[in-house]
Amino acid sequence: MRILVTGGAGFIGANFLNLLVPRHREHQFVNLDALTYAANPRSLDPVASLPNYAFERADLCDFSGLRAVFARHQPEVVVHFAAESHVDRSIAGPRAFVRTNVEGTFNLLEACRELWTPGQGLFHHVSTDEVFGSLGATGRFDEETRYDPSSPYSASKAASDHLVRAWHRTFGLPVRVSNCSNNYGPLQFPEKLIPLMILNLLERKPLPVYGQGLNVRDWLYVEDHCEAIWAIIGAGQNGRTYNIGGRSEQRNIDVVKQLCHLVAEETGTPEAELLGLICYVSDRPGHDLRYAIDSSRIEAELAWKPRESFASGLRKTVRWYLANRAWIDSVRTGEYRRWIEQNYGSR
Ligand code: NAD
Ligand code: TYD
């Protein structure tokens, strides 16, 4: 199969390619990525020279460039990861989110419709549980939960999900959608909670917890997410949605405390010194209280379940960041420092 992956230089896309390109030499993988601030070409070092891997720098919002890539590679499967993905950035500047997540997804759907005859091809859309909005203390999101997004990020992802389903119903495009909970693991850009806290811990910087740290996220190790997507591509049904989650709900403050414990253990630092770095800062506007996923559909229909526990995945993640200082240095550019100043300077 010829498989085109968008956003393959970002966190989840790179983990997906690093996992699957070496395992599936019978398939050709093309990584289409605009290389925004969130991308790091170094993340693809393990696959860059493999014969079944190719890279194309292109912006989803440039339709003629996109068509040229489609004409060159004639993909049979498209796995759509590319997006603007950080909620706080979507609050600071929503325009890029509407541009890439809505217009970019639209362009990609149109490129597929042009290339594929009706019923041909497969478009897998990678989305988030944040489209469902916030849960209270109980309940879980299933595939029938009503969309109710809170942030510009989640609203733009909701819009893209609707476009994908509309292209299926109206034009017969073979699509599958997955809505996944929060991912963590190697190669995650250190603007998101877990890598940001690990890096701050390593430098003994304050650990900025929004509000009271009582918001709950359902954490999934990134490779478990990638395996779920691969299972859906292999054996899912067209037009169907799959929720993917880790059955691993954690309050933010508890995640931060576990990270203090792990970094203390791994680096031989007194834990009390690291716990002393925790500071509570002003809350995110529109901050969803709780996410939790009911992934019984994918578990029952595709025999998928997460392999990693939160404890083992978090330890692996801490060890990865400790062992990969060069990767960290390569993403902490001037742009990164500007974002940290903008987001945390006045909190
Ligand atoms: P990321 O921000 O780490 O990477 C996004 C990638 O997309 C980058 O390589 C970037 O260069 C590329 N990109 C951005 N705009 C582009 C454009 N206009 N054209 C081409 N490429 C462009 O994101 P991630 O965390 O890897 O998330 C990947 C996907 O998974 C997203 O669609 C996101 O909504 C979804 N998702 C993420 C999580 C999570 O916890 N990170 C959870 C569920 C779903
Ligand atoms: P994040 O990793 O940005 O993912 P999302 O907002 O998509 O769930 O944030 C995870 C949780 O951690 C969220 O409730 C916000 C919180 N958070 C902090 O408390 N401090 C921080 O510095 C960051 C980045 C996030």
Short mmCIF file of C-alpha atoms and ligand atoms in Angstrom, two decimals:
data_model
loop_
_atom_site.label_atom_id
_atom_site.label_comp_id
_atom_site.label_asym_id
_atom_site.label_seq_id
_atom_site.Cartn_x
_atom_site.Cartn_y
_atom_site.Cartn_z
CA MET A 1 0.00 0.00 0.00
CA ARG A 2 1.04 3.59 -0.60
CA ILE A 3 0.31 5.44 2.66
CA LEU A 4 0.49 9.21 2.99
CA VAL A 5 0.85 10.47 6.56
CA THR A 6 0.27 14.18 7.21
CA GLY A 7 2.00 15.81 10.18
CA GLY A 8 4.49 12.98 10.46
CA ALA A 9 7.20 15.25 11.87
CA GLY A 10 5.07 16.09 14.91
CA PHE A 11 4.71 14.12 18.12
CA ILE A 12 2.19 11.39 17.31
CA GLY A 13 2.92 11.25 13.57
CA ALA A 14 6.63 10.65 14.17
CA ASN A 15 5.92 7.94 16.73
CA PHE A 16 3.52 6.35 14.20
CA LEU A 17 6.14 6.35 11.44
CA ASN A 18 8.96 5.16 13.71
CA LEU A 19 6.79 2.26 14.82
CA LEU A 20 5.35 1.21 11.46
CA VAL A 21 7.83 2.04 8.68
CA PRO A 22 10.46 -0.50 9.88
CA ARG A 23 7.78 -3.10 10.68
CA HIS A 24 5.98 -2.85 7.30
CA ARG A 25 8.61 -2.86 4.56
CA GLU A 26 5.88 -4.00 2.14
CA HIS A 27 4.18 -0.56 2.39
CA GLN A 28 5.49 2.79 1.12
CA PHE A 29 5.11 5.66 3.57
CA VAL A 30 5.19 9.33 2.55
CA ASN A 31 5.34 11.96 5.28
CA LEU A 32 3.79 15.28 4.26
CA ASP A 33 4.57 18.02 6.78
CA ALA A 34 4.90 21.80 6.67
CA LEU A 35 7.55 21.69 9.43
CA THR A 36 5.95 24.26 11.75
CA TYR A 37 7.42 25.06 15.17
CA ALA A 38 5.89 21.78 16.46
CA ALA A 39 7.82 19.59 14.02
CA ASN A 40 11.28 18.21 14.47
CA PRO A 41 12.90 16.39 11.53
CA ARG A 42 15.30 14.76 14.04
CA SER A 43 12.34 12.82 15.41
CA LEU A 44 12.44 10.80 12.18
CA ASP A 45 16.11 9.79 12.37
CA PRO A 46 15.19 6.09 12.85
CA VAL A 47 13.34 5.91 9.50
CA ALA A 48 14.84 8.73 7.40
CA SER A 49 17.08 6.47 5.31
CA LEU A 50 14.75 3.48 4.94
CA PRO A 51 13.76 2.72 1.33
CA ASN A 52 10.01 2.62 2.12
CA TYR A 53 10.02 6.16 3.58
CA ALA A 54 9.90 9.55 1.82
CA PHE A 55 9.46 13.10 3.09
CA GLU A 56 7.61 15.93 1.36
CA ARG A 57 7.60 19.42 2.84
CA ALA A 58 4.19 20.91 2.01
CA ASP A 59 1.52 23.05 3.64
CA LEU A 60 -2.02 21.65 3.66
CA CYS A 61 -3.28 25.14 2.99
CA ASP A 62 -1.43 25.29 -0.34
CA PHE A 63 -3.79 23.25 -2.51
CA SER A 64 -1.65 23.22 -5.63
CA GLY A 65 1.38 21.99 -3.64
CA LEU A 66 -0.80 19.32 -2.06
CA ARG A 67 -2.07 18.15 -5.46
CA ALA A 68 1.50 17.92 -6.73
CA VAL A 69 2.41 15.60 -3.81
CA PHE A 70 -0.70 13.51 -4.48
CA ALA A 71 0.17 13.28 -8.20
CA ARG A 72 3.75 12.20 -7.39
CA HIS A 73 2.90 9.55 -4.80
CA GLN A 74 -0.68 8.44 -5.66
CA PRO A 75 -1.53 7.46 -2.07
CA GLU A 76 -4.07 4.72 -1.45
CA VAL A 77 -4.40 5.51 2.27
CA VAL A 78 -4.18 8.92 3.96
CA VAL A 79 -3.60 9.17 7.71
CA HIS A 80 -4.30 12.74 8.76
CA PHE A 81 -2.37 13.85 11.86
CA ALA A 82 -1.33 17.37 10.78
CA ALA A 83 -2.89 20.05 12.92
CA GLU A 84 -2.27 22.96 15.20
CA SER A 85 -2.62 21.05 18.45
CA HIS A 86 -2.04 23.18 21.56
CA VAL A 87 -5.05 24.61 23.43
CA ASP A 88 -3.15 27.52 25.04
CA ARG A 89 -1.78 28.63 21.68
CA SER A 90 -5.30 28.45 20.24
CA ILE A 91 -6.40 30.92 22.93
CA ALA A 92 -3.45 33.23 22.23
CA GLY A 93 -3.91 33.06 18.43
CA PRO A 94 -6.83 31.07 16.99
CA ARG A 95 -6.33 31.98 13.30
CA ALA A 96 -3.72 29.32 12.54
CA PHE A 97 -6.07 26.69 14.03
CA VAL A 98 -8.94 27.52 11.71
CA ARG A 99 -6.51 27.72 8.80
CA THR A 100 -4.75 24.38 9.25
CA ASN A 101 -7.37 22.30 11.04
CA VAL A 102 -10.42 23.40 9.04
CA GLU A 103 -9.14 24.68 5.68
CA GLY A 104 -6.21 22.24 5.63
CA THR A 105 -8.49 19.26 6.28
CA PHE A 106 -10.87 20.51 3.59
CA ASN A 107 -8.01 20.71 1.07
CA LEU A 108 -6.85 17.22 1.96
CA LEU A 109 -10.36 15.79 1.51
CA GLU A 110 -10.60 17.50 -1.87
CA ALA A 111 -7.20 16.16 -2.94
CA CYS A 112 -8.41 12.65 -2.05
CA ARG A 113 -11.69 13.13 -3.90
CA GLU A 114 -9.80 14.22 -7.00
CA LEU A 115 -7.41 11.28 -6.92
CA TRP A 116 -9.74 8.44 -5.94
CA THR A 117 -12.65 7.08 -7.90
CA PRO A 118 -15.80 6.74 -5.72
CA GLY A 119 -15.39 4.09 -3.05
CA GLN A 120 -11.64 3.85 -3.60
CA GLY A 121 -8.97 4.80 -1.01
CA LEU A 122 -9.11 5.28 2.74
CA PHE A 123 -8.96 8.52 4.72
CA HIS A 124 -8.19 8.06 8.43
CA HIS A 125 -8.85 11.24 10.41
CA VAL A 126 -7.01 11.54 13.71
CA SER A 127 -9.03 13.59 16.19
CA THR A 128 -9.38 14.32 19.87
CA ASP A 129 -11.80 13.70 22.74
CA GLU A 130 -11.77 17.47 23.34
CA VAL A 131 -14.52 17.84 20.68
CA PHE A 132 -16.98 16.50 23.31
CA GLY A 133 -16.32 19.35 25.75
CA SER A 134 -16.13 18.86 29.49
CA LEU A 135 -17.42 16.08 31.74
CA GLY A 136 -18.50 16.60 35.34
CA ALA A 137 -17.36 14.26 38.09
CA THR A 138 -18.87 11.16 36.44
CA GLY A 139 -19.48 9.63 33.00
CA ARG A 140 -17.34 8.93 29.96
CA PHE A 141 -17.39 9.99 26.31
CA ASP A 142 -18.60 7.34 23.88
CA GLU A 143 -19.01 7.56 20.10
CA GLU A 144 -22.55 8.95 20.46
CA THR A 145 -21.65 11.80 22.83
CA ARG A 146 -22.82 15.20 21.57
CA TYR A 147 -20.11 17.57 20.32
CA ASP A 148 -19.65 20.57 22.63
CA PRO A 149 -16.12 21.98 22.13
CA SER A 150 -14.81 24.68 24.48
CA SER A 151 -11.56 26.02 23.02
CA PRO A 152 -10.64 27.36 19.57
CA TYR A 153 -8.50 24.20 19.20
CA SER A 154 -11.32 21.78 20.00
CA ALA A 155 -13.83 23.79 17.93
CA SER A 156 -11.50 23.64 14.92
CA LYS A 157 -11.02 19.88 15.39
CA ALA A 158 -14.81 19.44 15.72
CA ALA A 159 -15.26 21.33 12.45
CA SER A 160 -12.71 19.07 10.76
CA ASP A 161 -14.47 15.94 12.06
CA HIS A 162 -17.75 17.22 10.59
CA LEU A 163 -16.09 17.89 7.22
CA VAL A 164 -14.66 14.37 7.13
CA ARG A 165 -18.03 12.75 7.90
CA ALA A 166 -19.78 15.01 5.37
CA TRP A 167 -17.33 13.93 2.63
CA HIS A 168 -18.26 10.35 3.46
CA ARG A 169 -22.03 10.88 3.43
CA THR A 170 -22.16 13.22 0.45
CA PHE A 171 -19.32 12.04 -1.78
CA GLY A 172 -18.91 8.45 -0.60
CA LEU A 173 -15.29 9.03 0.45
CA PRO A 174 -14.17 6.03 2.53
CA VAL A 175 -13.34 7.65 5.89
CA ARG A 176 -12.69 6.49 9.43
CA VAL A 177 -12.42 8.82 12.43
CA SER A 178 -10.73 8.26 15.78
CA ASN A 179 -11.16 10.51 18.82
CA CYS A 180 -8.38 9.95 21.31
CA SER A 181 -7.60 11.14 24.81
CA ASN A 182 -4.39 12.95 25.91
CA ASN A 183 -1.20 11.32 24.63
CA TYR A 184 2.21 11.34 26.27
CA GLY A 185 5.57 9.76 25.50
CA PRO A 186 8.81 10.42 23.60
CA LEU A 187 9.09 13.24 21.03
CA GLN A 188 6.32 15.43 22.49
CA PHE A 189 6.94 19.15 22.09
CA PRO A 190 7.60 20.64 25.54
CA GLU A 191 4.63 23.01 25.50
CA LYS A 192 2.29 20.21 26.67
CA LEU A 193 1.90 19.38 30.36
CA ILE A 194 4.12 16.30 30.75
CA PRO A 195 7.23 17.27 28.74
CA LEU A 196 7.03 20.88 29.96
CA MET A 197 7.08 19.68 33.58
CA ILE A 198 9.93 17.21 32.94
CA LEU A 199 12.10 19.90 31.37
CA ASN A 200 11.32 22.41 34.12
CA LEU A 201 12.16 19.74 36.72
CA LEU A 202 15.51 19.07 35.07
CA GLU A 203 16.31 22.79 35.23
CA ARG A 204 14.78 23.34 38.71
CA LYS A 205 12.33 25.84 37.27
CA PRO A 206 8.81 26.45 38.72
CA LEU A 207 6.14 23.89 37.75
CA PRO A 208 3.14 26.00 36.66
CA VAL A 209 -0.10 24.19 37.55
CA TYR A 210 -3.20 25.93 36.17
CA GLY A 211 -5.94 26.75 38.69
CA GLN A 212 -5.93 24.25 41.53
CA GLY A 213 -4.62 21.34 39.47
CA LEU A 214 -7.89 19.44 39.86
CA ASN A 215 -8.69 19.07 36.14
CA VAL A 216 -8.66 15.45 35.01
CA ARG A 217 -7.24 14.02 31.79
CA ASP A 218 -7.34 10.40 30.55
CA TRP A 219 -3.71 9.64 29.58
CA LEU A 220 -2.64 7.22 26.85
CA TYR A 221 0.92 6.24 25.94
CA VAL A 222 1.54 7.43 22.38
CA GLU A 223 2.48 4.01 20.96
CA ASP A 224 -0.82 2.60 22.20
CA HIS A 225 -2.59 5.34 20.23
CA CYS A 226 -0.53 4.50 17.11
CA GLU A 227 -1.36 0.80 17.41
CA ALA A 228 -5.06 1.69 17.72
CA ILE A 229 -4.96 3.77 14.52
CA TRP A 230 -3.17 0.95 12.69
CA ALA A 231 -5.82 -1.52 13.89
CA ILE A 232 -8.59 0.77 12.59
CA ILE A 233 -6.86 1.14 9.22
CA GLY A 234 -6.46 -2.62 9.00
CA ALA A 235 -9.86 -3.82 10.16
CA GLY A 236 -12.16 -0.87 10.92
CA GLN A 237 -15.32 0.02 9.01
CA ASN A 238 -15.75 2.95 6.67
CA GLY A 239 -17.88 5.77 8.03
CA ARG A 240 -17.30 4.55 11.59
CA THR A 241 -15.88 6.43 14.58
CA TYR A 242 -13.67 4.88 17.26
CA ASN A 243 -12.96 6.42 20.65
CA ILE A 244 -9.50 5.63 22.00
CA GLY A 245 -8.52 6.10 25.64
CA GLY A 246 -6.17 4.85 28.29
CA ARG A 247 -8.63 4.10 31.14
CA SER A 248 -6.15 6.16 33.07
CA GLU A 249 -7.70 9.24 34.57
CA GLN A 250 -5.39 11.51 36.53
CA ARG A 251 -5.76 14.91 38.16
CA ASN A 252 -3.12 17.32 36.84
CA ILE A 253 -1.63 17.87 40.29
CA ASP A 254 -1.18 14.11 40.71
CA VAL A 255 0.59 13.87 37.33
CA VAL A 256 2.97 16.63 38.40
CA LYS A 257 3.65 14.96 41.76
CA GLN A 258 4.34 11.62 40.05
CA LEU A 259 6.80 13.39 37.73
CA CYS A 260 8.57 14.92 40.76
CA HIS A 261 8.84 11.43 42.25
CA LEU A 262 10.18 9.84 39.06
CA VAL A 263 12.69 12.59 38.27
CA ALA A 264 13.89 12.47 41.90
CA GLU A 265 14.41 8.72 41.62
CA GLU A 266 16.03 8.79 38.18
CA THR A 267 18.41 11.66 38.98
CA GLY A 268 19.07 11.03 42.67
CA THR A 269 17.59 14.40 43.70
CA PRO A 270 15.70 14.84 47.01
CA GLU A 271 11.98 14.61 46.13
CA ALA A 272 11.03 17.39 48.57
CA GLU A 273 13.22 19.84 46.63
CA LEU A 274 11.34 19.04 43.40
CA LEU A 275 7.88 19.13 45.02
CA GLY A 276 8.82 22.60 46.26
CA LEU A 277 8.90 23.81 42.65
CA ILE A 278 5.12 23.35 42.22
CA CYS A 279 3.34 26.68 41.87
CA TYR A 280 -0.30 27.41 41.15
CA VAL A 281 -0.87 29.94 38.37
CA SER A 282 -3.97 31.58 36.87
CA ASP A 283 -6.31 29.16 35.17
CA ARG A 284 -6.81 28.62 31.43
CA PRO A 285 -9.99 30.36 30.19
CA GLY A 286 -12.71 27.82 29.31
CA HIS A 287 -10.63 25.07 30.96
CA ASP A 288 -12.45 21.73 30.57
CA LEU A 289 -12.74 20.04 33.96
CA ARG A 290 -12.56 16.40 33.02
CA TYR A 291 -12.11 14.08 30.03
CA ALA A 292 -12.66 10.32 30.15
CA ILE A 293 -13.05 7.94 27.24
CA ASP A 294 -15.19 4.85 26.88
CA SER A 295 -13.13 2.81 24.41
CA SER A 296 -15.27 -0.33 24.58
CA ARG A 297 -16.08 -0.20 20.83
CA ILE A 298 -12.48 -0.47 19.64
CA GLU A 299 -11.72 -2.99 22.40
CA ALA A 300 -14.65 -5.22 21.38
CA GLU A 301 -14.52 -4.83 17.59
CA LEU A 302 -10.77 -4.63 16.96
CA ALA A 303 -9.36 -6.36 20.04
CA TRP A 304 -7.27 -3.29 20.87
CA LYS A 305 -6.31 -2.36 24.38
CA PRO A 306 -3.55 -0.20 25.84
CA ARG A 307 -0.37 -2.11 26.65
CA GLU A 308 1.28 0.52 28.80
CA SER A 309 0.11 1.47 32.30
CA PHE A 310 0.41 5.12 33.30
CA ALA A 311 3.16 4.28 35.81
CA SER A 312 5.30 2.35 33.30
CA GLY A 313 4.65 4.78 30.43
CA LEU A 314 5.50 7.79 32.55
CA ARG A 315 8.78 6.24 33.70
CA LYS A 316 9.70 5.41 30.07
CA THR A 317 8.89 8.99 29.10
CA VAL A 318 11.02 10.53 31.86
CA ARG A 319 13.93 8.26 30.90
CA TRP A 320 13.55 9.24 27.24
CA TYR A 321 13.78 12.97 28.00
CA LEU A 322 16.76 12.36 30.31
CA ALA A 323 18.56 10.44 27.56
CA ASN A 324 17.75 12.80 24.68
CA ARG A 325 19.13 16.21 25.60
CA ALA A 326 20.17 16.91 21.98
CA TRP A 327 16.55 16.47 20.83
CA ILE A 328 15.40 18.82 23.57
CA ASP A 329 17.98 21.46 22.62
CA SER A 330 16.93 21.26 18.98
CA VAL A 331 13.31 22.20 19.77
CA ARG A 332 14.07 24.91 22.30
CA THR A 333 14.61 27.62 19.73
CA GLY A 334 13.98 31.36 20.06
CA GLU A 335 10.36 30.70 19.09
CA TYR A 336 10.01 28.27 21.98
CA ARG A 337 11.44 30.76 24.47
CA ARG A 338 9.08 33.47 23.16
CA TRP A 339 6.10 31.16 23.76
CA ILE A 340 7.18 30.36 27.33
CA GLU A 341 7.52 34.08 28.07
CA GLN A 342 4.14 34.86 26.45
CA ASN A 343 2.19 32.06 28.18
CA TYR A 344 3.77 32.06 31.63
CA GLY A 345 5.33 35.55 31.95
CA SER A 346 2.16 37.23 33.18
CA ARG A 347 0.31 34.30 34.79
P1 NAD B 1 1.95 18.22 16.94
O1 NAD B 1 1.56 19.65 17.15
O2 NAD B 1 3.05 17.64 17.74
O3 NAD B 1 2.35 18.00 15.39
C1 NAD B 1 1.59 18.54 14.35
C2 NAD B 1 2.36 18.35 13.04
O4 NAD B 1 1.55 18.87 11.97
C3 NAD B 1 3.71 19.08 13.00
O5 NAD B 1 4.70 18.25 12.47
C4 NAD B 1 3.43 20.25 12.06
O6 NAD B 1 4.58 20.68 11.34
C5 NAD B 1 2.37 19.68 11.13
N1 NAD B 1 1.53 20.75 10.54
C6 NAD B 1 0.92 21.76 11.21
N2 NAD B 1 0.30 22.57 10.32
C7 NAD B 1 0.48 22.02 9.10
C8 NAD B 1 0.07 22.39 7.79
N3 NAD B 1 -0.67 23.49 7.56
N4 NAD B 1 0.42 21.60 6.76
C9 NAD B 1 1.18 20.49 6.96
N5 NAD B 1 1.63 20.11 8.18
C10 NAD B 1 1.28 20.87 9.23
O7 NAD B 1 0.60 17.40 17.11
P2 NAD B 1 0.38 15.94 17.76
O8 NAD B 1 0.30 16.09 19.22
O9 NAD B 1 1.33 15.00 17.14
O10 NAD B 1 -1.10 15.63 17.25
C11 NAD B 1 -1.31 14.99 15.99
C12 NAD B 1 -2.81 14.86 15.74
O11 NAD B 1 -3.40 14.10 16.79
C13 NAD B 1 -3.55 16.20 15.73
O12 NAD B 1 -4.52 16.14 14.70
C14 NAD B 1 -4.21 16.28 17.09
O13 NAD B 1 -5.41 17.04 17.03
C15 NAD B 1 -4.49 14.81 17.36
N6 NAD B 1 -4.54 14.42 18.79
C16 NAD B 1 -3.51 14.78 19.61
C17 NAD B 1 -3.55 14.36 20.94
C18 NAD B 1 -2.42 14.71 21.89
O14 NAD B 1 -2.53 14.44 23.09
N7 NAD B 1 -1.29 15.25 21.43
C19 NAD B 1 -4.63 13.61 21.42
C20 NAD B 1 -5.66 13.27 20.54
C21 NAD B 1 -5.60 13.68 19.21
P1 TYD B 2 -2.11 20.01 27.78
O1 TYD B 2 -0.93 19.11 27.84
O2 TYD B 2 -1.92 21.38 27.20
O3 TYD B 2 -3.25 19.20 27.02
P2 TYD B 2 -4.84 19.57 26.84
O4 TYD B 2 -5.06 20.98 27.23
O5 TYD B 2 -5.03 19.34 25.38
O6 TYD B 2 -5.58 18.59 27.71
O7 TYD B 2 -2.68 20.18 29.25
C1 TYD B 2 -3.07 19.06 30.02
C2 TYD B 2 -3.66 19.58 31.31
O8 TYD B 2 -2.63 20.22 32.07
C3 TYD B 2 -4.74 20.64 31.10
O9 TYD B 2 -5.75 20.46 32.09
C4 TYD B 2 -4.02 21.95 31.34
C5 TYD B 2 -2.95 21.59 32.35
N1 TYD B 2 -1.68 22.36 32.26
C6 TYD B 2 -1.14 22.97 33.41
O10 TYD B 2 -1.71 22.90 34.50
N2 TYD B 2 0.03 23.66 33.28
C7 TYD B 2 0.68 23.80 32.09
O11 TYD B 2 1.74 24.48 32.05
C8 TYD B 2 0.14 23.15 30.94
C9 TYD B 2 0.83 23.24 29.60
C10 TYD B 2 -1.04 22.44 31.07
#
